[in-house]
PDB file of C-alpha atoms and ligand atoms in Angstrom:
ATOM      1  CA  UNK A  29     -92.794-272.287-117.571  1.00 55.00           C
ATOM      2  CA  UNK A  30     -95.192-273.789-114.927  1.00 71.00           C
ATOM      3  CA  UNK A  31     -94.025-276.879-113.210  1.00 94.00           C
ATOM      4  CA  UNK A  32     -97.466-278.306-113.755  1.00 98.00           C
ATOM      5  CA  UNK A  33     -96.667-278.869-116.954  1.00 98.00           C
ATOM      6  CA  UNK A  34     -93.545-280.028-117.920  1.00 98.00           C
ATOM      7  CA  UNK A  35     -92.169-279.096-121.548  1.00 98.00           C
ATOM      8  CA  UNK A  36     -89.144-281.919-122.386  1.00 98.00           C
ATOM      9  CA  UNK A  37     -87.553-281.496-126.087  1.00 98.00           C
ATOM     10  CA  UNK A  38     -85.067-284.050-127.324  1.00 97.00           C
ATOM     11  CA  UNK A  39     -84.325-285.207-130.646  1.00 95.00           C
ATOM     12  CA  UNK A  40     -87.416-283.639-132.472  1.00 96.00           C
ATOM     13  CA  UNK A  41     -89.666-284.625-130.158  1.00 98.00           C
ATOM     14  CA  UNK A  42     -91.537-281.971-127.210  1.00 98.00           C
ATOM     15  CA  UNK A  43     -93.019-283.919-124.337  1.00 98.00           C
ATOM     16  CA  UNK A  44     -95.913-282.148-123.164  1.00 98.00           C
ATOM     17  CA  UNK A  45     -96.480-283.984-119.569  1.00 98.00           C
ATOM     18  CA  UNK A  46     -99.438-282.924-116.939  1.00 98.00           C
ATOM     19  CA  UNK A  47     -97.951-283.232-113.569  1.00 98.00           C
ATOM     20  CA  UNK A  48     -99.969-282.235-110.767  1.00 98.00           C
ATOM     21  CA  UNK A  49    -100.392-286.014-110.026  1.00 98.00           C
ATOM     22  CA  UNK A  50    -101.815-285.036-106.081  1.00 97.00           C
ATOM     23  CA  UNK A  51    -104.930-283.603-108.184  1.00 98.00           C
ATOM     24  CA  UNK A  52    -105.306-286.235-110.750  1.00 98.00           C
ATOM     25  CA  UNK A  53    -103.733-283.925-112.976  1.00 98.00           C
ATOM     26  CA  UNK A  54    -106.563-281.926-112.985  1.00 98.00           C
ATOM     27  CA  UNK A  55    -105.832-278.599-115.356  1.00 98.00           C
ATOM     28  CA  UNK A  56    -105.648-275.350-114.310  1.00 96.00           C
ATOM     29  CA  UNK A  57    -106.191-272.069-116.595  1.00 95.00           C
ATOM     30  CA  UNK A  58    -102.048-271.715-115.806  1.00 96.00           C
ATOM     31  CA  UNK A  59    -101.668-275.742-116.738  1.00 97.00           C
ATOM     32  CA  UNK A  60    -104.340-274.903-120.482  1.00 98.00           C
ATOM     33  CA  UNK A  61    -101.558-271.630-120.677  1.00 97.00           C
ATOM     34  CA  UNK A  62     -98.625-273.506-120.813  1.00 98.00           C
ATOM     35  CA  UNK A  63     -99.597-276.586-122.836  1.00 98.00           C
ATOM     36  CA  UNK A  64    -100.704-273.910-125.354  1.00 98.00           C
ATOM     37  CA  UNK A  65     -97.620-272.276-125.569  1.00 98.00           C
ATOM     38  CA  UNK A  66     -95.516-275.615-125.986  1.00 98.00           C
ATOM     39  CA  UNK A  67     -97.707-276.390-128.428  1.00 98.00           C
ATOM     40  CA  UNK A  68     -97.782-273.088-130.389  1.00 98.00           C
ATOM     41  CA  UNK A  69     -94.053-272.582-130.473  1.00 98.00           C
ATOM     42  CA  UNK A  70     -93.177-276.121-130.919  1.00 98.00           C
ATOM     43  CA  UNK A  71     -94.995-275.871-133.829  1.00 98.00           C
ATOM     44  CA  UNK A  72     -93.086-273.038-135.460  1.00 97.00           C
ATOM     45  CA  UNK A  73     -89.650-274.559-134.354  1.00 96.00           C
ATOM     46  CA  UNK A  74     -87.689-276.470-136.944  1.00 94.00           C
ATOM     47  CA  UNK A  75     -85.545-278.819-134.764  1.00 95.00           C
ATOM     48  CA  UNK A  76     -89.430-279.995-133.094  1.00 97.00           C
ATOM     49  CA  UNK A  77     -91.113-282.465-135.514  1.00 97.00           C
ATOM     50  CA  UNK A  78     -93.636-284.042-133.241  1.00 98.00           C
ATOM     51  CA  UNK A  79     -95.515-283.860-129.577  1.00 98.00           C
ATOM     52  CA  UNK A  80     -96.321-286.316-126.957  1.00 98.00           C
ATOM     53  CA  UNK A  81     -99.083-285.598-124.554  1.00 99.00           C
ATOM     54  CA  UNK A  82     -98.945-287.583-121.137  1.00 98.00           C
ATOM     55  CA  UNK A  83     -99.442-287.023-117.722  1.00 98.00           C
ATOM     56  CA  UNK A  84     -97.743-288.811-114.546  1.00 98.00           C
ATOM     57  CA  UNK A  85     -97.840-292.964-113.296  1.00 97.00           C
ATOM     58  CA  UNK A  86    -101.203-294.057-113.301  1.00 97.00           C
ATOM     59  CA  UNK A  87    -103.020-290.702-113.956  1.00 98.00           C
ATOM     60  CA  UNK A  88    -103.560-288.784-117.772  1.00 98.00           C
ATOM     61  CA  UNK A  89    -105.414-286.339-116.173  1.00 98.00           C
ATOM     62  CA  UNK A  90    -108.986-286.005-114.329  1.00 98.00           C
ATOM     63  CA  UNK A  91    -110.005-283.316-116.539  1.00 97.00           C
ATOM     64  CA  UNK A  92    -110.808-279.771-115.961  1.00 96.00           C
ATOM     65  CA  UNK A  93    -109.648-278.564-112.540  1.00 96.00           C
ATOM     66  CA  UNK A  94    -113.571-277.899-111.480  1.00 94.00           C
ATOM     67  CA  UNK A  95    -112.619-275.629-108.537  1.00 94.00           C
ATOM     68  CA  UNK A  96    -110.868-272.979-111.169  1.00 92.00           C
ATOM     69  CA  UNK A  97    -114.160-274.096-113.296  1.00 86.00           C
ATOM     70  CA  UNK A  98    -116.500-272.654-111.061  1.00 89.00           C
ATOM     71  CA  UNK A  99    -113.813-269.716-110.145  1.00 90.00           C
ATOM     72  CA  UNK A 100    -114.071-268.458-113.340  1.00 86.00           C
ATOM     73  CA  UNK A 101    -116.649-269.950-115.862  1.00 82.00           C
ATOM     74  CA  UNK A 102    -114.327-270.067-119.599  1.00 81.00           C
ATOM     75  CA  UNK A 103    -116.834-268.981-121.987  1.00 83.00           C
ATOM     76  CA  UNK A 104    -115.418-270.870-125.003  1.00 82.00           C
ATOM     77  CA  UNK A 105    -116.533-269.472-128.303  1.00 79.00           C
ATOM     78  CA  UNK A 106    -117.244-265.604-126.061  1.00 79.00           C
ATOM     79  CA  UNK A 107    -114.714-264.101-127.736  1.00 76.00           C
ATOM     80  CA  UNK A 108    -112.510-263.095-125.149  1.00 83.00           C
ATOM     81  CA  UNK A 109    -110.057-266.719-125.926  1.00 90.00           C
ATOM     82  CA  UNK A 110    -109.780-268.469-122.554  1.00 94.00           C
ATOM     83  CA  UNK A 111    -106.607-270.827-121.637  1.00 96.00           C
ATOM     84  CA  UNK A 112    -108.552-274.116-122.035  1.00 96.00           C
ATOM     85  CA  UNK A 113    -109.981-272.703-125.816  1.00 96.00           C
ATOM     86  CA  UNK A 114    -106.422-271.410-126.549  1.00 97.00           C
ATOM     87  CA  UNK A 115    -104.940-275.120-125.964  1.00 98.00           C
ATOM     88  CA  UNK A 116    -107.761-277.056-127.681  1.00 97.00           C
ATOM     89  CA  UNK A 117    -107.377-274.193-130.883  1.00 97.00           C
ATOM     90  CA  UNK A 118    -103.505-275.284-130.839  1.00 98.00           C
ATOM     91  CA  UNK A 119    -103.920-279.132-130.407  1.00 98.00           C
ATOM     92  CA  UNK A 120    -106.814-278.914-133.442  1.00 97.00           C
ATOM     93  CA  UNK A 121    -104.337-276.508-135.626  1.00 97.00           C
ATOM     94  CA  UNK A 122    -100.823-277.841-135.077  1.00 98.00           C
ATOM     95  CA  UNK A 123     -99.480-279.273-138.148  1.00 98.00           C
ATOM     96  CA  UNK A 124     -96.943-281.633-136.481  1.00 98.00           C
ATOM     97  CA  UNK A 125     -98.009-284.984-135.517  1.00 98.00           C
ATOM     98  CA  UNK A 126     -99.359-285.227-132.224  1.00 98.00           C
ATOM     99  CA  UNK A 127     -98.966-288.824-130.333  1.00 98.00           C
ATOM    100  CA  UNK A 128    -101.021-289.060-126.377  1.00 98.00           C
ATOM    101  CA  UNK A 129     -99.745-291.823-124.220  1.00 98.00           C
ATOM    102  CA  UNK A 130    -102.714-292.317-121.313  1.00 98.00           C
ATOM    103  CA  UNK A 131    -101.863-294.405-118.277  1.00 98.00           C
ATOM    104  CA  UNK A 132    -104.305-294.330-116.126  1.00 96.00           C
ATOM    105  CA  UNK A 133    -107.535-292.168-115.819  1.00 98.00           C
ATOM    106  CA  UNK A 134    -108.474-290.208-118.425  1.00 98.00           C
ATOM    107  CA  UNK A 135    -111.844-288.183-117.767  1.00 98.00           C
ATOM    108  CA  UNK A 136    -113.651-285.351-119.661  1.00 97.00           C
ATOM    109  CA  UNK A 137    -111.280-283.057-121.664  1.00 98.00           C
ATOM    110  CA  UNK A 138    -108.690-285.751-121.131  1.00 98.00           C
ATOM    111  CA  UNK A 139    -110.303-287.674-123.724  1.00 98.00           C
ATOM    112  CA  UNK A 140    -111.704-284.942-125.568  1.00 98.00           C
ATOM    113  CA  UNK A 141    -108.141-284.266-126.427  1.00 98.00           C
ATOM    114  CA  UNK A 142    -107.261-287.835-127.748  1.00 98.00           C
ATOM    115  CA  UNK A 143    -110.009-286.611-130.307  1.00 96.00           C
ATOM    116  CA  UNK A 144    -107.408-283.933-131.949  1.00 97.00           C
ATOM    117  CA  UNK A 145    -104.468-286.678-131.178  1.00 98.00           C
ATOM    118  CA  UNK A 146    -103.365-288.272-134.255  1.00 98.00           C
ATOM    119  CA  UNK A 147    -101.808-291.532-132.295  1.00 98.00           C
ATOM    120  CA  UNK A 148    -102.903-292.339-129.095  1.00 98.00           C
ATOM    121  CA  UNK A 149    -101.852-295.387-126.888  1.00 98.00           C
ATOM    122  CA  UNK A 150    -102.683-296.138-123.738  1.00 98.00           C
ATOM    123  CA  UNK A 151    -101.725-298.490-120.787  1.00 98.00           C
ATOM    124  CA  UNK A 152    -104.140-301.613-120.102  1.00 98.00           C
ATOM    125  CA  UNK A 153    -105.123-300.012-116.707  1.00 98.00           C
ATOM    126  CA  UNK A 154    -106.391-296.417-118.377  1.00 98.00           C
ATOM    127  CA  UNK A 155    -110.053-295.814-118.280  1.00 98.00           C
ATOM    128  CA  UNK A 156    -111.965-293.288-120.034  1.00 98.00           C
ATOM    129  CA  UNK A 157    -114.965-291.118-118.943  1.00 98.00           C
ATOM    130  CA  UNK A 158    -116.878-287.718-120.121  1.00 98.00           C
ATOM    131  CA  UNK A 159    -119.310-287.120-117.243  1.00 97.00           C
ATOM    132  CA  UNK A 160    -120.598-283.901-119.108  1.00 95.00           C
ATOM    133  CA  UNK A 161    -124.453-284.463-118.665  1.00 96.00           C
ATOM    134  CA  UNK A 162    -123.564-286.411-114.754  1.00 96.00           C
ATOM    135  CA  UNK A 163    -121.955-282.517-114.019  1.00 94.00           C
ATOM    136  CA  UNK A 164    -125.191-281.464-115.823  1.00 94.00           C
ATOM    137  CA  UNK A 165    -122.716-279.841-118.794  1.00 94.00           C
ATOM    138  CA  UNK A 166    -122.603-280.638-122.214  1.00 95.00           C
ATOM    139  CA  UNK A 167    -119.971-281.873-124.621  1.00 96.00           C
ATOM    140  CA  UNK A 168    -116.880-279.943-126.034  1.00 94.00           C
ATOM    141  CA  UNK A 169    -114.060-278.861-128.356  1.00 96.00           C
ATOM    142  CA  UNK A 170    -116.199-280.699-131.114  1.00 95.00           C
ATOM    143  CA  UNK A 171    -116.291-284.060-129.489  1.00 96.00           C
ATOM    144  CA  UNK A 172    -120.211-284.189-130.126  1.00 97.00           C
ATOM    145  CA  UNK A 173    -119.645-283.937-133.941  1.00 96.00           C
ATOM    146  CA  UNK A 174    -115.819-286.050-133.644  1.00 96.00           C
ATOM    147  CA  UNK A 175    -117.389-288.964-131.466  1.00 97.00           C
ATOM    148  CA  UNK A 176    -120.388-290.242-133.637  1.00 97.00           C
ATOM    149  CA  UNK A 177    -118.746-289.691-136.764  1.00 95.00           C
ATOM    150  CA  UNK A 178    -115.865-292.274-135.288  1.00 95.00           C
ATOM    151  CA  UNK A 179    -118.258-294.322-133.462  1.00 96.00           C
ATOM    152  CA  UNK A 180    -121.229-293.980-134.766  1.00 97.00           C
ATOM    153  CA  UNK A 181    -123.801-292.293-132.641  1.00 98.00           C
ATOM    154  CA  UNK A 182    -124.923-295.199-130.506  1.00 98.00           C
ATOM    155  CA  UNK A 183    -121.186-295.934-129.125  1.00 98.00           C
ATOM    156  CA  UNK A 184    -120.766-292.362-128.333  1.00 98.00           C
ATOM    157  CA  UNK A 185    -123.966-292.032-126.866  1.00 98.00           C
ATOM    158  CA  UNK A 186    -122.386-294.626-124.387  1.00 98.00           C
ATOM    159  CA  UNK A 187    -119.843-292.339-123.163  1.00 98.00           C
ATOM    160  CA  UNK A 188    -121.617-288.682-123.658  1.00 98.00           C
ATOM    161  CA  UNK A 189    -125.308-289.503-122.795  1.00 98.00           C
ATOM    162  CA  UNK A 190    -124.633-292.630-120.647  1.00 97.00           C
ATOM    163  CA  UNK A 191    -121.444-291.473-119.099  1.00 97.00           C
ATOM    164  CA  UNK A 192    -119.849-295.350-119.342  1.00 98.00           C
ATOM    165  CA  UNK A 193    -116.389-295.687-118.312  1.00 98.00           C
ATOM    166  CA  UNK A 194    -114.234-297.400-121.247  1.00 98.00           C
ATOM    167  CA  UNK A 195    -111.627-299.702-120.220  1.00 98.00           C
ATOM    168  CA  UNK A 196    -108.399-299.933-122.622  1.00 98.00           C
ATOM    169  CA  UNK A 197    -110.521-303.414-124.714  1.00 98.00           C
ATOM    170  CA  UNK A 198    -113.092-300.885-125.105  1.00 98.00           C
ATOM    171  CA  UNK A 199    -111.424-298.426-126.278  1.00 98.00           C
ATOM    172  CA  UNK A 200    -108.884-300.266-129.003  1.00 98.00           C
ATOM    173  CA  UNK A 201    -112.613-301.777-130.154  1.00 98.00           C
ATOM    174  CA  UNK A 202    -113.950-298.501-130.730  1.00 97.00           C
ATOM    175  CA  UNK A 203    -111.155-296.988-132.146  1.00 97.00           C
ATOM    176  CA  UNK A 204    -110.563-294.096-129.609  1.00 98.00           C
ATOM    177  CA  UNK A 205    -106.833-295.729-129.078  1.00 98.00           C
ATOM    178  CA  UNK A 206    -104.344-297.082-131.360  1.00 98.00           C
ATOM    179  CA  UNK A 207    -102.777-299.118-129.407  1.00 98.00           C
ATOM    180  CA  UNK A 208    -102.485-300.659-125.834  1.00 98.00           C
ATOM    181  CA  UNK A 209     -99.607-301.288-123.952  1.00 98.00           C
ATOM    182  CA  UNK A 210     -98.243-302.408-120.142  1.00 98.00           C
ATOM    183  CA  UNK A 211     -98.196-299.292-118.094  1.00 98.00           C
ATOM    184  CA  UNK A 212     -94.412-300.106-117.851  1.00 98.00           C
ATOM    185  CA  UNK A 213     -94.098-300.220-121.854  1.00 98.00           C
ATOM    186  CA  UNK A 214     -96.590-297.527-122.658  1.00 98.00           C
ATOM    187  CA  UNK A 215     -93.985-294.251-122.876  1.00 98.00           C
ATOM    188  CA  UNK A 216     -91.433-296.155-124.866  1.00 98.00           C
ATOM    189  CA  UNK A 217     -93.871-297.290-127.043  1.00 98.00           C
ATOM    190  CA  UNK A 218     -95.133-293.466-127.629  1.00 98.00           C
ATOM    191  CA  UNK A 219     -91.177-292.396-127.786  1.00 98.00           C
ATOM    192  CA  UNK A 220     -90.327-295.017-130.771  1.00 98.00           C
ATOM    193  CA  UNK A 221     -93.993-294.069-133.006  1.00 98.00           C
ATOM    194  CA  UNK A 222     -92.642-290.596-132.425  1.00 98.00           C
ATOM    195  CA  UNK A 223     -88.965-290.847-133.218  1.00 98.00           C
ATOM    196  CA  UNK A 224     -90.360-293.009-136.340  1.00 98.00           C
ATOM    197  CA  UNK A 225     -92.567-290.118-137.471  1.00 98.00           C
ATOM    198  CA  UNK A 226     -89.799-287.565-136.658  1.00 97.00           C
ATOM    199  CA  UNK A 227     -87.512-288.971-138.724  1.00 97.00           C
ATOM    200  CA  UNK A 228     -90.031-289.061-141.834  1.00 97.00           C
ATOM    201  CA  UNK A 229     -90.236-285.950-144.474  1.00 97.00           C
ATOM    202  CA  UNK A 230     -91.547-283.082-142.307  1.00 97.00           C
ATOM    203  CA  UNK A 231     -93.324-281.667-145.512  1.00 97.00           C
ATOM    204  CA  UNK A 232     -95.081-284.896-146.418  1.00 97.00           C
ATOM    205  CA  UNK A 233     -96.114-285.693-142.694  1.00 97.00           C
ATOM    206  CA  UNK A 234     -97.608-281.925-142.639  1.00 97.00           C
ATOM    207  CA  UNK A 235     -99.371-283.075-145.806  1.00 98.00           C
ATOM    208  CA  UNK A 236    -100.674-286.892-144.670  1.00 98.00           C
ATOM    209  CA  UNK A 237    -101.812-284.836-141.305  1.00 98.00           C
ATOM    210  CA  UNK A 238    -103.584-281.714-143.194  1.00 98.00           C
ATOM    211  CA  UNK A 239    -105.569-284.169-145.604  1.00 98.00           C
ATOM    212  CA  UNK A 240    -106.750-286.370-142.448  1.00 97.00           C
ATOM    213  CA  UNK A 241    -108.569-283.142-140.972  1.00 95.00           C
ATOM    214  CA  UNK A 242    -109.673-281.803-143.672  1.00 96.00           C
ATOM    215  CA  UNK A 243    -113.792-282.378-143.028  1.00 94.00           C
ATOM    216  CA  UNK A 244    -115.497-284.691-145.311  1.00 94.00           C
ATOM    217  CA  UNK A 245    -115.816-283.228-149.070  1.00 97.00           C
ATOM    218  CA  UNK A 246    -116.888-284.458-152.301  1.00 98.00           C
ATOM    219  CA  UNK A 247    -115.268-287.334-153.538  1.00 98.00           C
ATOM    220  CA  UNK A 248    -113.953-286.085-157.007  1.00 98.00           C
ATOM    221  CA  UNK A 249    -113.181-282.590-154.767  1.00 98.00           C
ATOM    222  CA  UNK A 250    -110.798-284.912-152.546  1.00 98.00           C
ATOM    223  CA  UNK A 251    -108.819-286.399-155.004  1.00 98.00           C
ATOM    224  CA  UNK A 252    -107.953-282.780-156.669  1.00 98.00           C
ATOM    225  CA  UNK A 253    -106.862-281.752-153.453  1.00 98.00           C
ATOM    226  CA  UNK A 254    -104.710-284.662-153.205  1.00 98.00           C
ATOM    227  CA  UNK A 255    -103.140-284.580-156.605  1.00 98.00           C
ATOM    228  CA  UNK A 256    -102.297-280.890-155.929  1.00 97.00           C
ATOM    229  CA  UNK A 257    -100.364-281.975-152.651  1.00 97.00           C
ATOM    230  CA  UNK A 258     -98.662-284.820-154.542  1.00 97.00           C
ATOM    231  CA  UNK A 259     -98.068-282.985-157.532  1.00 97.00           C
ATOM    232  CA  UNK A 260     -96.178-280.247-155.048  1.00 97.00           C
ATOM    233  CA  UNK A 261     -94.447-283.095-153.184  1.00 98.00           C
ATOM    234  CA  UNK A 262     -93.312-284.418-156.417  1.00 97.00           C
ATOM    235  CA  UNK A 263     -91.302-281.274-156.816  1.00 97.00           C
ATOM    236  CA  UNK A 264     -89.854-281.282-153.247  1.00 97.00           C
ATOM    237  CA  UNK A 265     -86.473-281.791-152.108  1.00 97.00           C
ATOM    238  CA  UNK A 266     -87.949-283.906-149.579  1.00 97.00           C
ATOM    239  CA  UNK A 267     -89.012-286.237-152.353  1.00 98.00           C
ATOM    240  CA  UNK A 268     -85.763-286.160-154.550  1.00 98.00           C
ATOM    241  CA  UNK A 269     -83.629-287.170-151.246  1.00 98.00           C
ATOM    242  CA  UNK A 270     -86.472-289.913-150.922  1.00 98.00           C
ATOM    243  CA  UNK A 271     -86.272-291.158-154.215  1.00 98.00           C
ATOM    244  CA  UNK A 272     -82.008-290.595-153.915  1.00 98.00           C
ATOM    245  CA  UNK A 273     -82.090-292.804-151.108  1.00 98.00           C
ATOM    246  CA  UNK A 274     -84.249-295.665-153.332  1.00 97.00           C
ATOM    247  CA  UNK A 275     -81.644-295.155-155.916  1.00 98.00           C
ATOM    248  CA  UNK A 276     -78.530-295.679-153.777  1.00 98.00           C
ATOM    249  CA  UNK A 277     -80.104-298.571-151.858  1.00 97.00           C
ATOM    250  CA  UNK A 278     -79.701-296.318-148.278  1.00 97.00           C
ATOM    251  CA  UNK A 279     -81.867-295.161-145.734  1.00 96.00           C
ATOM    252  CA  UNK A 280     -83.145-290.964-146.611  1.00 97.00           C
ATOM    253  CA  UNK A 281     -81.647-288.444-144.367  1.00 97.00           C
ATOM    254  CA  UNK A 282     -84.901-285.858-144.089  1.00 97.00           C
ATOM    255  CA  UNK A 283     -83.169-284.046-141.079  1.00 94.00           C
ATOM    256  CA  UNK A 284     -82.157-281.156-142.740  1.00 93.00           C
ATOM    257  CA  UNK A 285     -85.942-280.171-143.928  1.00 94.00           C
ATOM    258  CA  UNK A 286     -87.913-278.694-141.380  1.00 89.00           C
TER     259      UNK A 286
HETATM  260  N1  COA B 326    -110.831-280.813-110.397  1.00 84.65           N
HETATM  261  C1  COA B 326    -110.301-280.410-109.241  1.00 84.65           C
HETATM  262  N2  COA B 326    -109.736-281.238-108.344  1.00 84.65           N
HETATM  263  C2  COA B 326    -109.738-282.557-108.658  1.00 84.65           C
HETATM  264  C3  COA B 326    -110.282-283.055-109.840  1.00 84.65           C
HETATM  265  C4  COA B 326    -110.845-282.114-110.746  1.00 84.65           C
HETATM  266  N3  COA B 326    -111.350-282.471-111.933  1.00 84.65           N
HETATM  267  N4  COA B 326    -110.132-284.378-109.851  1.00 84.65           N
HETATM  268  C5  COA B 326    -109.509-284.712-108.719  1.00 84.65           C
HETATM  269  N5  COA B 326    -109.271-283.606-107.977  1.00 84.65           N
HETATM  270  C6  COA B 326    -108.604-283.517-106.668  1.00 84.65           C
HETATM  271  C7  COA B 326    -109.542-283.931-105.530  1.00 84.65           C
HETATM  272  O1  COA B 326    -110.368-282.855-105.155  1.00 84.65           O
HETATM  273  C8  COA B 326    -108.531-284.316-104.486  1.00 84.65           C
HETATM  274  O2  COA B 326    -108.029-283.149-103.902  1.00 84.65           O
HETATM  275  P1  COA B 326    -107.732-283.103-102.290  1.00 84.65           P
HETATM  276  O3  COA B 326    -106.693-284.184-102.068  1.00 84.65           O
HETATM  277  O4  COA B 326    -107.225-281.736-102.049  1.00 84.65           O
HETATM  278  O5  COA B 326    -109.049-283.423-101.631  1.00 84.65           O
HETATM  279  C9  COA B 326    -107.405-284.940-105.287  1.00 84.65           C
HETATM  280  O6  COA B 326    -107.553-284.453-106.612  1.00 84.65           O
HETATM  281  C10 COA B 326    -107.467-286.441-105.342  1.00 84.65           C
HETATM  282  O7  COA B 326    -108.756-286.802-105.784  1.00 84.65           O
HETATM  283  P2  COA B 326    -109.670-287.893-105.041  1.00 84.65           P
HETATM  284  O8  COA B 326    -111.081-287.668-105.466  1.00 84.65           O
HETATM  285  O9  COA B 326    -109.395-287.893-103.592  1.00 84.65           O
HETATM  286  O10 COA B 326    -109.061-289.229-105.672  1.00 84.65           O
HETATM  287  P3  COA B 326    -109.848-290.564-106.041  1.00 84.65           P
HETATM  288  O11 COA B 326    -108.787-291.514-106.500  1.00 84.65           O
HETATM  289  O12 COA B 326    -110.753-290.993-104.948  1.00 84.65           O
HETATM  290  O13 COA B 326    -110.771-290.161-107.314  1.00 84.65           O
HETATM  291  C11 COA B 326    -111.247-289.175-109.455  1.00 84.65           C
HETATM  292  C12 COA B 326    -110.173-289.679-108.487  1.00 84.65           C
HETATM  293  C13 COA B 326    -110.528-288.539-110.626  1.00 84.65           C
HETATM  294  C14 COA B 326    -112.100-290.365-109.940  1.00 84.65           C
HETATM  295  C15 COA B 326    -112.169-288.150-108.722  1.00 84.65           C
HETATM  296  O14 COA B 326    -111.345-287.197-108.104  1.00 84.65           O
HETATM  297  C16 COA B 326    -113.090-287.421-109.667  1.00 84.65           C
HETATM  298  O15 COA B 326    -114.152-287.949-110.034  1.00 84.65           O
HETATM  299  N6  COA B 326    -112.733-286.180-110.078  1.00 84.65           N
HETATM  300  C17 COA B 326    -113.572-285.356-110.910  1.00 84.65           C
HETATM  301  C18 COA B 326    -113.396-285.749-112.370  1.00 84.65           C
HETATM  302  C19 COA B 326    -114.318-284.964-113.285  1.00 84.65           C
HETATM  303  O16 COA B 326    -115.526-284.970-113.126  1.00 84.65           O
HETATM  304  N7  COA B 326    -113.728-284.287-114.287  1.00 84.65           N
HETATM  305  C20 COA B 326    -114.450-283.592-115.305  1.00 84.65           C
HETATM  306  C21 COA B 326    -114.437-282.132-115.090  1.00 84.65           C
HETATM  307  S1  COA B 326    -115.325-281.340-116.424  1.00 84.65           S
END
């Protein structure tokens, strides 16, 4: 496993952390590799119920490395996967919860990630920046469809045409974050929302997160698809120690599901 990217599990939860703090954090093809693989494993492993993504103090990461960019173009999409389209393919299919914790600087794929996040907090001294059209590129990994329909298309123009830098007020307004936090509170805060969410049914969490990225549908469609998933959970043994737990006035014990 590469030291750039350090892979922590304890008690359900797999820290994913970016440390190559003397380049921003800037990712490597051997950095995408590894973050993949946590990812992909973690998500078949019963004991893991949910990720964090960080990076070091004061830096998320500074995006892709651009040396190793212009080393070896990644044609994403080519057909011939590279590292940076195998990690993106992972964070958008994982069925676990994902939760990102930004201190710091978050540029270009740093915050196209928090895109494919499901909770994301960040420090009050992160900033966020996609300078795709300044390094006369274009926008990625979906974030040109994912920004307007969260923003709307004049707020994302901000940061993918205008190439604004968000502070951490701009980007609880727009919704990009979930929370905010002191730098010095920001990674317990992301350890307690994901030892909350581990402890929840792993089942019904798989279900909540599956429904959310679905893509928009019919109406009428969405509620079928719904009342099969509840209609399933119904018959779960996730829901009968739930509804056990109601009954006997205690707190459910979903540890053994996986
Ligand atoms: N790719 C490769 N190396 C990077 C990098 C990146 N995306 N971002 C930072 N680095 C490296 C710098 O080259 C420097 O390396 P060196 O010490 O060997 O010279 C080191 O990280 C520190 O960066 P530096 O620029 O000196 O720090 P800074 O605090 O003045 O600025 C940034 C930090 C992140 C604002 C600035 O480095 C930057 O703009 N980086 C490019 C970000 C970017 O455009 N990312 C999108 C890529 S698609």
């Amino acid at each position: 496993m590469s030291s750039l990217v350090l892979v922590e599990d304890a008690e359900g939860i797999r820290t994913i952390r970016f440390n190559r703090p003397d380049k921003k954090n800037a990712l490597t093809r051997e950095m995408y590799a590894a973050a993949a693989e946590a990812l992909e494993s973690g998500d078949t492993e019963q004991s893991i119920k949910v990720f964090i993504i960080t990076g070091t103090d004061g830096i998320f990461t500074a995006g892709n490395d651009i040396g190793d960019f212009m080393e070896r173009p990644p044609h994403v999409g080519g057909g011939d996967m590279p590292p940076v389209e195998r990690f993106m393919r992972a964070l958008l299919e994982v069925k676990k919860p994902v939760v990102a914790a930004v201190d710091g600087l978050a540029i270009g794929i740093g915050v196209t990630l928090l895109m494919h996040c499901d909770i994301v907090y960040c420090s009050d001294r992160a900033t966020f920046k996609t300078p795709f059209v300044d390094l006369a590129l274009a926008p990625e990994f979906g974030s040109s469809q994912v920004m307007p329909q969260m923003f709307g298309h004049a707020v994302a123009a901000d940061l993918l045409m205008l190439g604004a830098t968000w502070d951490a007020n701009r980007a609880l307004q727009t919704g990009l974050v979930t929370g905010v936090h002191s730098a010095d509170d920001l990674a317990g805060a992301a350890h307690f929302a994901a030892s909350v969410m581990a402890a929840k049914a792993p089942g019904s969490m798989r279900a909540a997160k599956a429904l959310m990225r679905t893509p928009p549908e019919d109406l009428s469609d969405r509620i079928s698809r719904e009342g099969g998933m509840f209609a399933e959970l119904l018959r779960s043994e996730e829901f009968a120690e739930a509804a056990a737990a109601f009954m006997e006035r205690r707190l459910p014990d979903f540890s053994r599901f996986g």
